[in-house]
mmCIF file of N, CA and C in Angstrom:
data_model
loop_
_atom_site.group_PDB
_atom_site.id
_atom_site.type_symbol
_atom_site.label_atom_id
_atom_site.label_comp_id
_atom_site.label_asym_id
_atom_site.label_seq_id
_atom_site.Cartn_x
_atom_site.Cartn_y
_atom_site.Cartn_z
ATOM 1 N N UNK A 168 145.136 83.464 43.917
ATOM 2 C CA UNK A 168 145.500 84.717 43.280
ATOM 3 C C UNK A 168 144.706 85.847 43.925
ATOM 4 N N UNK A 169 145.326 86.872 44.661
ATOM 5 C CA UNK A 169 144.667 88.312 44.799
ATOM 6 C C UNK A 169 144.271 89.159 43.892
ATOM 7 N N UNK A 170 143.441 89.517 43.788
ATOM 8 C CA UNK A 170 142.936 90.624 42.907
ATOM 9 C C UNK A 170 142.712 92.273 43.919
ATOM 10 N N UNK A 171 143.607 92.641 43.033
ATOM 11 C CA UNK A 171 143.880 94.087 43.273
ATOM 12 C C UNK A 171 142.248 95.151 43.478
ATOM 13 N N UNK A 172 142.385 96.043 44.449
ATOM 14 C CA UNK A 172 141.237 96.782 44.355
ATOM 15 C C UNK A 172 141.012 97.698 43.135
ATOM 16 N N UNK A 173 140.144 98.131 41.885
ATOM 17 C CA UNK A 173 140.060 98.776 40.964
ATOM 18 C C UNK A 173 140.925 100.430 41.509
ATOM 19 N N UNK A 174 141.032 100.882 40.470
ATOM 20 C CA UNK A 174 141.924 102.431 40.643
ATOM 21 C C UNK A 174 140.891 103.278 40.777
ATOM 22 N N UNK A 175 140.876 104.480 41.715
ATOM 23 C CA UNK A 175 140.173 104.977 41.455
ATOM 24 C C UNK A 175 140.361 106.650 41.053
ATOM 25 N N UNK A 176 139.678 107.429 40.484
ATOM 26 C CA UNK A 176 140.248 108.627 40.203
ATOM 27 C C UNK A 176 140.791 109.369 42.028
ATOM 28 N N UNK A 177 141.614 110.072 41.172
ATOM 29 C CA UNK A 177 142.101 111.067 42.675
ATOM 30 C C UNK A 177 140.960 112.238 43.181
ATOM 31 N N UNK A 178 140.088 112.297 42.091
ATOM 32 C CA UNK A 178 139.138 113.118 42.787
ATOM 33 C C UNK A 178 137.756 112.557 44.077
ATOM 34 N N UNK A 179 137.677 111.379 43.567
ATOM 35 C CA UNK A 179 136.707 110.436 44.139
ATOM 36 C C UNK A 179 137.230 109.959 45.764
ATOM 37 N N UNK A 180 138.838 109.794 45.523
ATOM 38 C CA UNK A 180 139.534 108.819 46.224
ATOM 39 C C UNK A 180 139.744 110.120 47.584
ATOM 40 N N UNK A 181 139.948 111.737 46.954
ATOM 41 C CA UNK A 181 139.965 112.933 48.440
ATOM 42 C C UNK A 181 138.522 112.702 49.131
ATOM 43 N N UNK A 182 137.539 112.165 48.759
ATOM 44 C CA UNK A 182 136.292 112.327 49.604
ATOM 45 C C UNK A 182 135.844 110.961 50.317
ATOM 46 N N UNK A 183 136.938 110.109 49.956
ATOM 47 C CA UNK A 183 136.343 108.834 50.697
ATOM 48 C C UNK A 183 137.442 108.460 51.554
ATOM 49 N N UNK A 184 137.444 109.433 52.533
ATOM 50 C CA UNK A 184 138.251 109.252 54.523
ATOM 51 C C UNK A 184 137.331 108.758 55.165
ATOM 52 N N UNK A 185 137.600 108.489 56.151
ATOM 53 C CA UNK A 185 137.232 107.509 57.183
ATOM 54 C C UNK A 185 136.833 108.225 58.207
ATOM 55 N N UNK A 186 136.223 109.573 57.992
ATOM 56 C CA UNK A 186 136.215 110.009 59.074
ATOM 57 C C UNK A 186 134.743 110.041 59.799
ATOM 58 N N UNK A 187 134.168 110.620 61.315
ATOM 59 C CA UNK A 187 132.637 110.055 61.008
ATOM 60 C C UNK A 187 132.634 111.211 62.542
ATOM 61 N N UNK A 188 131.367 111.859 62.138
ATOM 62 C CA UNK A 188 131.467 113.197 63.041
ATOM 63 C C UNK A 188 130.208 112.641 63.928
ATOM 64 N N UNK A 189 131.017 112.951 65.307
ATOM 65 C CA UNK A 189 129.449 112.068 66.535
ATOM 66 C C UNK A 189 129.385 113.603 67.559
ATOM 67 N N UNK A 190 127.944 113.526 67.566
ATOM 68 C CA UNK A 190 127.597 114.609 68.190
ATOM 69 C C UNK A 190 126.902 114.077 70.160
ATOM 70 N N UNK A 191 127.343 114.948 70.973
ATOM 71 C CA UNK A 191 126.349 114.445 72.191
ATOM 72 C C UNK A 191 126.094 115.600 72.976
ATOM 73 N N UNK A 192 124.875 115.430 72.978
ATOM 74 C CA UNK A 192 124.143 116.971 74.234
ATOM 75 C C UNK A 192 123.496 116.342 75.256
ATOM 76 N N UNK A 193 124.564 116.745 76.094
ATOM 77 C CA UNK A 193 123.458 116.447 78.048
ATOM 78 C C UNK A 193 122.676 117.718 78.241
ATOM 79 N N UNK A 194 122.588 117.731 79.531
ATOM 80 C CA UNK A 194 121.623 118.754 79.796
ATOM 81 C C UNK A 194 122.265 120.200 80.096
ATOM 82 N N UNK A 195 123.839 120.190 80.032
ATOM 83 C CA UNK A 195 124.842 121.457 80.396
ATOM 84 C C UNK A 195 125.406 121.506 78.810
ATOM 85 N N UNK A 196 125.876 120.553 78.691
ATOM 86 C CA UNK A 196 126.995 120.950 77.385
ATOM 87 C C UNK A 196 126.631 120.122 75.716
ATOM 88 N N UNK A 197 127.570 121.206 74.930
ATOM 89 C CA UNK A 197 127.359 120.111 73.364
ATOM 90 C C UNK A 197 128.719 119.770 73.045
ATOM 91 N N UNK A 198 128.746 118.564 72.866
ATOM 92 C CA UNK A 198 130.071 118.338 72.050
ATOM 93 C C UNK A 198 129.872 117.627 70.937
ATOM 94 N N UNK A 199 130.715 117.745 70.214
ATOM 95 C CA UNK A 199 131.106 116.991 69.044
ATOM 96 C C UNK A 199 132.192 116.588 68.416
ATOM 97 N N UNK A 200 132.526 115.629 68.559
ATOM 98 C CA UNK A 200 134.178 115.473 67.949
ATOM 99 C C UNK A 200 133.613 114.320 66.371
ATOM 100 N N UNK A 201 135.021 114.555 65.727
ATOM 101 C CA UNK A 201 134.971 113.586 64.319
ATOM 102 C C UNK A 201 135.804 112.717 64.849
ATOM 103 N N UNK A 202 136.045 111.333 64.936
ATOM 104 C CA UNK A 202 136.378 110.079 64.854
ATOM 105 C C UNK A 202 136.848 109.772 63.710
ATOM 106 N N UNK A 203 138.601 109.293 63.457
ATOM 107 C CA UNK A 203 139.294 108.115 62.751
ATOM 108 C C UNK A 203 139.113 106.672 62.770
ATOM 109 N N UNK A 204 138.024 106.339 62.097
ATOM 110 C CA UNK A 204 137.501 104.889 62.426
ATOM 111 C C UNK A 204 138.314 103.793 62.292
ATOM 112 N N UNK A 205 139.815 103.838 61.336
ATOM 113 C CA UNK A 205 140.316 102.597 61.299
ATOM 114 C C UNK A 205 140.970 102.419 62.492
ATOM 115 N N UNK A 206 141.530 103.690 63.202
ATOM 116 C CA UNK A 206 142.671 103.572 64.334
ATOM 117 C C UNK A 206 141.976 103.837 65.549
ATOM 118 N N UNK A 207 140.387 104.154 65.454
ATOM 119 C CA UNK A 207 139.567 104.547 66.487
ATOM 120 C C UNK A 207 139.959 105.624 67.694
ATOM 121 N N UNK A 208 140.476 106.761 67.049
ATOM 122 C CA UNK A 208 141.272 107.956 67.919
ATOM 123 C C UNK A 208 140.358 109.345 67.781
ATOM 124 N N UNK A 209 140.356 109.943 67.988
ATOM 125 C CA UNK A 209 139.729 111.276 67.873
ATOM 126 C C UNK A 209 140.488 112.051 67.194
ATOM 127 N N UNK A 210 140.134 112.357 65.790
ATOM 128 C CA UNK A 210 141.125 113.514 65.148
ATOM 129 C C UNK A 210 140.535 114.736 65.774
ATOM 130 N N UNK A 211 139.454 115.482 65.856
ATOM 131 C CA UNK A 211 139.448 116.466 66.016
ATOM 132 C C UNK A 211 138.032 116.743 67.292
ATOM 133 N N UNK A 212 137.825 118.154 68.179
ATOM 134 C CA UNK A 212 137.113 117.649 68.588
ATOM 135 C C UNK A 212 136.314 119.307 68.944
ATOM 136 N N UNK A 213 135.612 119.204 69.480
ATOM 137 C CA UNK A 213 134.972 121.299 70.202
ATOM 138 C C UNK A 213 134.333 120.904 70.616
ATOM 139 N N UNK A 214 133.967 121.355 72.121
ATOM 140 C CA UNK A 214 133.108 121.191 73.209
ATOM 141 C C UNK A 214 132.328 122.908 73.840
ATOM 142 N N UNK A 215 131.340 122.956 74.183
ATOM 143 C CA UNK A 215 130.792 124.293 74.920
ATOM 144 C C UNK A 215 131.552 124.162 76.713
ATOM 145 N N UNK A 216 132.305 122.917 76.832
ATOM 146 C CA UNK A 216 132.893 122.798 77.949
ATOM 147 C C UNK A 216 133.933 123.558 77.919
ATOM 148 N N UNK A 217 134.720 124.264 77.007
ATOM 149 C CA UNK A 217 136.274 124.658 76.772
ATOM 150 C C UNK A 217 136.576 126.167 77.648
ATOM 151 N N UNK A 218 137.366 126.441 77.961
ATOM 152 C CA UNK A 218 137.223 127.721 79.030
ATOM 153 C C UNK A 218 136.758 128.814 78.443
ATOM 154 N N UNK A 219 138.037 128.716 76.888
ATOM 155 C CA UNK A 219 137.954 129.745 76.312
ATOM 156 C C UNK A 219 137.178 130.411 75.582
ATOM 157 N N UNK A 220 136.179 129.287 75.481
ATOM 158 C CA UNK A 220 134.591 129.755 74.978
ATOM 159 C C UNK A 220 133.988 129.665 75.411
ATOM 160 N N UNK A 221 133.772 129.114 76.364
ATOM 161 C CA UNK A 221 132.493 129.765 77.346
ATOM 162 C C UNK A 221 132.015 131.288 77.845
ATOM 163 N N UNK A 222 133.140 132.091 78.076
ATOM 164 C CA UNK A 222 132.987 133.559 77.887
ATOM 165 C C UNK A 222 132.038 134.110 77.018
ATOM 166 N N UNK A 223 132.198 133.463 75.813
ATOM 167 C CA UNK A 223 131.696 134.047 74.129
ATOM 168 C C UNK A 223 130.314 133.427 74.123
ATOM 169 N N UNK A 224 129.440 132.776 74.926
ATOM 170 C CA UNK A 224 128.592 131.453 74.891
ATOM 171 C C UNK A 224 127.769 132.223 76.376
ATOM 172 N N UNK A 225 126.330 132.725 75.014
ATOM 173 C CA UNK A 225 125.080 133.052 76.468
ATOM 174 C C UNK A 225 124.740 131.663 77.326
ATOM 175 N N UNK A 226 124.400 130.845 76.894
ATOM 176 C CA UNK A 226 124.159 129.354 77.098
ATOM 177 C C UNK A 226 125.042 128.501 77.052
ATOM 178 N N UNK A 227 125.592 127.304 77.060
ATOM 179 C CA UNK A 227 126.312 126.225 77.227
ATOM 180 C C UNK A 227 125.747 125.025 76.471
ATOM 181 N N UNK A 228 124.292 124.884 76.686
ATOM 182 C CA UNK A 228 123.492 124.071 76.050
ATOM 183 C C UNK A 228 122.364 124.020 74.683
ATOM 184 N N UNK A 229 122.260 125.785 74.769
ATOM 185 C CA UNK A 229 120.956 125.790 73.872
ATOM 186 C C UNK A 229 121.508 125.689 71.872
ATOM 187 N N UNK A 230 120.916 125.533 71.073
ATOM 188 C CA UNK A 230 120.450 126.109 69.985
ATOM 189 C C UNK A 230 122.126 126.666 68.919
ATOM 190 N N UNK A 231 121.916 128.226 69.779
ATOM 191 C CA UNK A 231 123.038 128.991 69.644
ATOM 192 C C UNK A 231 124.548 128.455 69.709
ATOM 193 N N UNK A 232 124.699 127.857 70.900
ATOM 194 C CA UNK A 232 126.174 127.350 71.699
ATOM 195 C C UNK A 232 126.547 126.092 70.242
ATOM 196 N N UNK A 233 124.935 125.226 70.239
ATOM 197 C CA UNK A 233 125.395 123.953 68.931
ATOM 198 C C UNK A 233 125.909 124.600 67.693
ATOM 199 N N UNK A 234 125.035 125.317 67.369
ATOM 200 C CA UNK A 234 125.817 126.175 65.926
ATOM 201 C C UNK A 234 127.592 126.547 66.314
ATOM 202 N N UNK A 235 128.041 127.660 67.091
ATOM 203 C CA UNK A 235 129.124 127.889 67.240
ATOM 204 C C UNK A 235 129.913 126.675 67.303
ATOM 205 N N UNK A 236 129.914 125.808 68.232
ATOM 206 C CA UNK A 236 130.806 124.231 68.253
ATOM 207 C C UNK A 236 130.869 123.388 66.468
ATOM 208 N N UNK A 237 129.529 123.638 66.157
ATOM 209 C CA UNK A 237 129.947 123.290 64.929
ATOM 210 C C UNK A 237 130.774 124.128 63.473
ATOM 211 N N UNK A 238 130.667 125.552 63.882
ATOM 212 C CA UNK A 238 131.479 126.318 63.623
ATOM 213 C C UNK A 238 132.590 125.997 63.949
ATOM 214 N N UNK A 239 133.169 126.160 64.767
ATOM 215 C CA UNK A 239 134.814 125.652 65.255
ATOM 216 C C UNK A 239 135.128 124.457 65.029
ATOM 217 N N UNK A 240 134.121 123.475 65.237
ATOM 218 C CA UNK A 240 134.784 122.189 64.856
ATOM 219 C C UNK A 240 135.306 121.987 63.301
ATOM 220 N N UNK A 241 134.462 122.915 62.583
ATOM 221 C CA UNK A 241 134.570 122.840 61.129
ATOM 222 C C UNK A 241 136.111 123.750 60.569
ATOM 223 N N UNK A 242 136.141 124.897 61.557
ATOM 224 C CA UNK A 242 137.655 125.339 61.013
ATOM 225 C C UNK A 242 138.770 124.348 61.537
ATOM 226 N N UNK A 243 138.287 124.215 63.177
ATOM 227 C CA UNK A 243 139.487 123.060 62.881
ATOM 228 C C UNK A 243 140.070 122.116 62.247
ATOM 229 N N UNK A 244 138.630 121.110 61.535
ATOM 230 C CA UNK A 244 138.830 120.339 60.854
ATOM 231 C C UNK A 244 139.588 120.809 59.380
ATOM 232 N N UNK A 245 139.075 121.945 58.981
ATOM 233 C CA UNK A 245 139.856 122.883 57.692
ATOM 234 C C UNK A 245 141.357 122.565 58.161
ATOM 235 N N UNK A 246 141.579 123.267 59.318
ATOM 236 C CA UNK A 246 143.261 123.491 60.391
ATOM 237 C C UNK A 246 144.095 122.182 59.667
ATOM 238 N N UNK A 247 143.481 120.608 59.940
ATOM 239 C CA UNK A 247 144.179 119.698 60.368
ATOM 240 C C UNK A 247 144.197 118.679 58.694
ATOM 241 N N UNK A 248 143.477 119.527 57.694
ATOM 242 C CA UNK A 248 143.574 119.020 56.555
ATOM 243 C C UNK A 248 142.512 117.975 55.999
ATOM 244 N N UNK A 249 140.855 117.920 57.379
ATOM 245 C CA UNK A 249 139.893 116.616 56.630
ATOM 246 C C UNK A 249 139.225 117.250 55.659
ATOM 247 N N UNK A 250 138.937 117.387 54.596
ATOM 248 C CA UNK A 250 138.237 117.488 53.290
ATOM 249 C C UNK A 250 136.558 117.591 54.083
ATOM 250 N N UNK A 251 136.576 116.059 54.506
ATOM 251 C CA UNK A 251 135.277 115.433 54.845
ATOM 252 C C UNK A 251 134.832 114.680 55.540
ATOM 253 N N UNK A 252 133.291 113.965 55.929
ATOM 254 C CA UNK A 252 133.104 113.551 57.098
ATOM 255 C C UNK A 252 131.753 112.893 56.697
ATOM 256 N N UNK A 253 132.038 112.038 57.402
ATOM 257 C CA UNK A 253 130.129 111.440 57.353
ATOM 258 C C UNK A 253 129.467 111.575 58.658
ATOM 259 N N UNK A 254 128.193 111.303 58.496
ATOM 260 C CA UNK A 254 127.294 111.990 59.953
ATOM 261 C C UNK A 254 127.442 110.279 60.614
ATOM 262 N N UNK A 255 127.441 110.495 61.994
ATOM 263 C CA UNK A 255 126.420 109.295 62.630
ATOM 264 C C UNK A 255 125.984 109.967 63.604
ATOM 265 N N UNK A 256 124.537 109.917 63.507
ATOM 266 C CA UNK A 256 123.189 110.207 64.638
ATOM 267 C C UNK A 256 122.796 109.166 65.050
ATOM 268 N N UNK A 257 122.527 108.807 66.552
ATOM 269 C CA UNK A 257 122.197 107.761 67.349
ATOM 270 C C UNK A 257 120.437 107.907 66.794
ATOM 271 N N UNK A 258 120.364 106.660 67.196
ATOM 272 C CA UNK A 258 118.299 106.319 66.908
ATOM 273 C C UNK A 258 117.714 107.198 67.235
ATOM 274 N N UNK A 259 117.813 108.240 68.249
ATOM 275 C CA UNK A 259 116.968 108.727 68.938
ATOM 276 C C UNK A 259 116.970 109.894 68.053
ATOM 277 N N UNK A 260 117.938 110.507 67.290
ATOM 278 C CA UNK A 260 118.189 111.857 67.237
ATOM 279 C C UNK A 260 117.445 112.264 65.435
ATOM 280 N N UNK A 261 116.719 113.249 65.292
ATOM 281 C CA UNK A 261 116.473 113.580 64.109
ATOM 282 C C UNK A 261 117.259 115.106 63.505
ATOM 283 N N UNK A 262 117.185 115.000 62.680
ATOM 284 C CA UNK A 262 117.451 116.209 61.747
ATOM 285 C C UNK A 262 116.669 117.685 62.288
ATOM 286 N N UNK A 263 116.952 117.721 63.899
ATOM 287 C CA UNK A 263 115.957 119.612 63.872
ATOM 288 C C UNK A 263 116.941 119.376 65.442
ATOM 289 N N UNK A 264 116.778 120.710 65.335
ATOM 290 C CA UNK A 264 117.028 121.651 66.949
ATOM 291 C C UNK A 264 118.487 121.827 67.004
ATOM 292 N N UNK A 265 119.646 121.365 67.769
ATOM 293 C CA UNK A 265 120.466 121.278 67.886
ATOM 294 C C UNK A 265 121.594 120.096 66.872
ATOM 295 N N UNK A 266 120.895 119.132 66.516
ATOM 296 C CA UNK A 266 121.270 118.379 65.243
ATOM 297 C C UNK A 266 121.649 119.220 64.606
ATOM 298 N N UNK A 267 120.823 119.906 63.991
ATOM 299 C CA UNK A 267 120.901 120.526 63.010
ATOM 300 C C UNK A 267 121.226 121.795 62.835
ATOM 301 N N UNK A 268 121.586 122.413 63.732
ATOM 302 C CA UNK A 268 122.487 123.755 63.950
ATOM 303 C C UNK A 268 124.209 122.577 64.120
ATOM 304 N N UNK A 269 124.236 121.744 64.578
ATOM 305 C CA UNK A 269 125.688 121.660 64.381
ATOM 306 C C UNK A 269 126.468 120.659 62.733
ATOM 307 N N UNK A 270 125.200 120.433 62.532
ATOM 308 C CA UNK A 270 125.563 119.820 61.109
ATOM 309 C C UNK A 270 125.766 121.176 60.038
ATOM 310 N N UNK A 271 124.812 121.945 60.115
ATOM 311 C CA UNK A 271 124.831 122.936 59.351
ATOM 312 C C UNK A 271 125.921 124.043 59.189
ATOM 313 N N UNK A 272 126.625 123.955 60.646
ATOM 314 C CA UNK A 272 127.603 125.107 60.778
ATOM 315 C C UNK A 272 128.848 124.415 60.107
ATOM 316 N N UNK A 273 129.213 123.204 60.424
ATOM 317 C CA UNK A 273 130.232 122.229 60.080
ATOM 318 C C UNK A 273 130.109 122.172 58.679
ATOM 319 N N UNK A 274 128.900 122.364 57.926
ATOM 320 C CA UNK A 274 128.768 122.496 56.639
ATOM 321 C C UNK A 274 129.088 123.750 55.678
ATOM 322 N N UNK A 275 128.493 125.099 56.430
ATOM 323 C CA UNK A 275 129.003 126.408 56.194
ATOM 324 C C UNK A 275 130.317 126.675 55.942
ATOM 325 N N UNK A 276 131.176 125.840 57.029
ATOM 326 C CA UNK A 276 132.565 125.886 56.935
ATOM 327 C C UNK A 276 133.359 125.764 55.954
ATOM 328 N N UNK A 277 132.792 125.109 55.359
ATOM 329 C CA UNK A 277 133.596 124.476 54.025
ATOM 330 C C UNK A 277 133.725 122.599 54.057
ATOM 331 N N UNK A 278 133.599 122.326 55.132
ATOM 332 C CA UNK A 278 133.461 120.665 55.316
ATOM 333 C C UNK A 278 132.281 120.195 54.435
ATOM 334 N N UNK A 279 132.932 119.251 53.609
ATOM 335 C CA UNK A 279 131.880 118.147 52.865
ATOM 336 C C UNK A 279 131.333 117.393 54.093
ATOM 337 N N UNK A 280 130.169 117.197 53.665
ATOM 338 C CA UNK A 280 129.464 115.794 54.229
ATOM 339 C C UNK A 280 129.147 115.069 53.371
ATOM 340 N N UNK A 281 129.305 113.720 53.544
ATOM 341 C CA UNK A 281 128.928 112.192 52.969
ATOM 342 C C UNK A 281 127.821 111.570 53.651
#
């Protein structure tokens, strides 16, 4: 006999997507895209590589450039309908400098984090 998964309210059930926001900075550029983990695709993504912002972008790499990417990544994500997102930071990475200018902007936006 299967047993059914419990119901859960519809308010609980908009914040638990699958989605999971990965950040990476070389020594030129920041990107960050959010990841669909069941189908493993890229829903959404903003790079300091993009033409059309690089114009708008004193730097490519610093501080500043991470905030804006996480700015945009966050309206897009508004654009394409994700509610929300959970973080994954590799071992190395803590909560300051560029972490944390692109978590924060993605947060400003209106994007939940989990």
């Amino acid at each position: 006999m299967v047993v059914p998964p419990p119901d859960r309210a519809a308010r609980i059930v908009g914040f638990l997507k699958p989605y999971l926001l990965r950040m990476h900075f070389s020594n030129k550029y920041v990107t960050a895209q959010v990841i669909h983990t069941p189908t493993a695709t890229v829903a959404c993504s903003a790079s300091s590589q993009e033409k059309l912002l690089r114009p708008n972008l004193e730097s490519t790499r610093d501080v500043s450039a991470a905030a804006k990417i996480g700015k945009l990544l966050g309206e897009r994500l508004l654009l394409k309908g994700i509610p929300a997102v959970s973080i994954h930071m590799k071992r190395e990475q803590k909560y300051h400098g560029k972490v944390k200018a692109v978590i924060d902007s993605v947060r400003e936006s209106g994007v939940k984090l989990l």
